[in-house]
mmCIF file of C-alpha atoms in Angstrom:
data_model
loop_
_atom_site.group_PDB
_atom_site.id
_atom_site.type_symbol
_atom_site.label_atom_id
_atom_site.label_comp_id
_atom_site.label_asym_id
_atom_site.label_seq_id
_atom_site.Cartn_x
_atom_site.Cartn_y
_atom_site.Cartn_z
ATOM 1 C CA UNK A 1 0.596 1.751 -14.723
ATOM 2 C CA UNK A 2 -1.212 -1.317 -15.984
ATOM 3 C CA UNK A 3 -4.900 -2.268 -15.921
ATOM 4 C CA UNK A 4 -4.559 -4.615 -12.945
ATOM 5 C CA UNK A 5 -6.554 -4.321 -9.768
ATOM 6 C CA UNK A 6 -4.543 -2.593 -7.048
ATOM 7 C CA UNK A 7 -4.839 -3.578 -3.401
ATOM 8 C CA UNK A 8 -3.837 -1.737 -0.245
ATOM 9 C CA UNK A 9 -2.914 -3.435 3.011
ATOM 10 C CA UNK A 10 -2.596 -1.699 6.364
ATOM 11 C CA UNK A 11 -1.375 -3.588 9.425
ATOM 12 C CA UNK A 12 0.485 -3.072 12.671
ATOM 13 C CA UNK A 13 4.010 -4.317 13.288
ATOM 14 C CA UNK A 14 5.779 -4.153 16.664
ATOM 15 C CA UNK A 15 5.496 -0.396 17.196
ATOM 16 C CA UNK A 16 4.375 1.121 13.895
ATOM 17 C CA UNK A 17 1.696 0.871 11.230
ATOM 18 C CA UNK A 18 2.680 -0.377 7.790
ATOM 19 C CA UNK A 19 0.860 0.257 4.510
ATOM 20 C CA UNK A 20 1.552 -1.094 1.060
ATOM 21 C CA UNK A 21 0.006 -1.182 -2.408
ATOM 22 C CA UNK A 22 0.305 -4.224 -4.654
ATOM 23 C CA UNK A 23 -1.207 -5.441 -7.894
ATOM 24 C CA UNK A 24 -2.895 -8.758 -8.613
ATOM 25 C CA UNK A 25 0.026 -10.000 -10.743
ATOM 26 C CA UNK A 26 2.523 -9.862 -7.874
ATOM 27 C CA UNK A 27 0.714 -9.712 -4.527
ATOM 28 C CA UNK A 28 3.783 -10.661 -2.500
ATOM 29 C CA UNK A 29 4.421 -8.432 0.519
ATOM 30 C CA UNK A 30 8.183 -8.550 -0.068
ATOM 31 C CA UNK A 31 7.966 -6.523 -3.313
ATOM 32 C CA UNK A 32 5.086 -3.998 -3.233
ATOM 33 C CA UNK A 33 4.581 -1.214 -5.759
ATOM 34 C CA UNK A 34 4.728 1.203 -2.811
ATOM 35 C CA UNK A 35 5.041 0.993 0.971
ATOM 36 C CA UNK A 36 5.391 3.209 4.019
ATOM 37 C CA UNK A 37 5.622 3.050 7.819
ATOM 38 C CA UNK A 38 3.527 5.323 10.062
ATOM 39 C CA UNK A 39 2.976 6.028 13.738
ATOM 40 C CA UNK A 40 -0.828 5.719 13.607
ATOM 41 C CA UNK A 41 -3.419 3.651 11.777
ATOM 42 C CA UNK A 42 -5.238 6.733 10.403
ATOM 43 C CA UNK A 43 -1.962 8.034 8.957
ATOM 44 C CA UNK A 44 -1.285 4.681 7.270
ATOM 45 C CA UNK A 45 -4.829 4.528 5.853
ATOM 46 C CA UNK A 46 -4.634 8.079 4.562
ATOM 47 C CA UNK A 47 -1.273 7.433 2.901
ATOM 48 C CA UNK A 48 -2.478 4.211 1.258
ATOM 49 C CA UNK A 49 -5.616 5.917 -0.085
ATOM 50 C CA UNK A 50 -3.584 8.866 -1.375
ATOM 51 C CA UNK A 51 -1.159 6.511 -3.134
ATOM 52 C CA UNK A 52 -3.994 4.539 -4.751
ATOM 53 C CA UNK A 53 -5.546 7.807 -5.982
ATOM 54 C CA UNK A 54 -2.200 9.004 -7.361
ATOM 55 C CA UNK A 55 -1.579 5.700 -9.157
ATOM 56 C CA UNK A 56 -5.068 5.758 -10.649
ATOM 57 C CA UNK A 57 -4.633 9.354 -11.818
ATOM 58 C CA UNK A 58 -1.272 8.502 -13.402
ATOM 59 C CA UNK A 59 -2.709 5.638 -15.454
#
């Protein structure tokens, strides 16, 4: 992983919650470093936080 700032987004689509993680060099939602779809907002938040922690630990 690089030294860029990572950002998580969590938002609702039609009937599910979406979470993604992007870096400042390519913040486009069409090509995130990681993404997932969840049934609830808390599940999406938890997954995004876990992914950020895992990416930080791996760097």
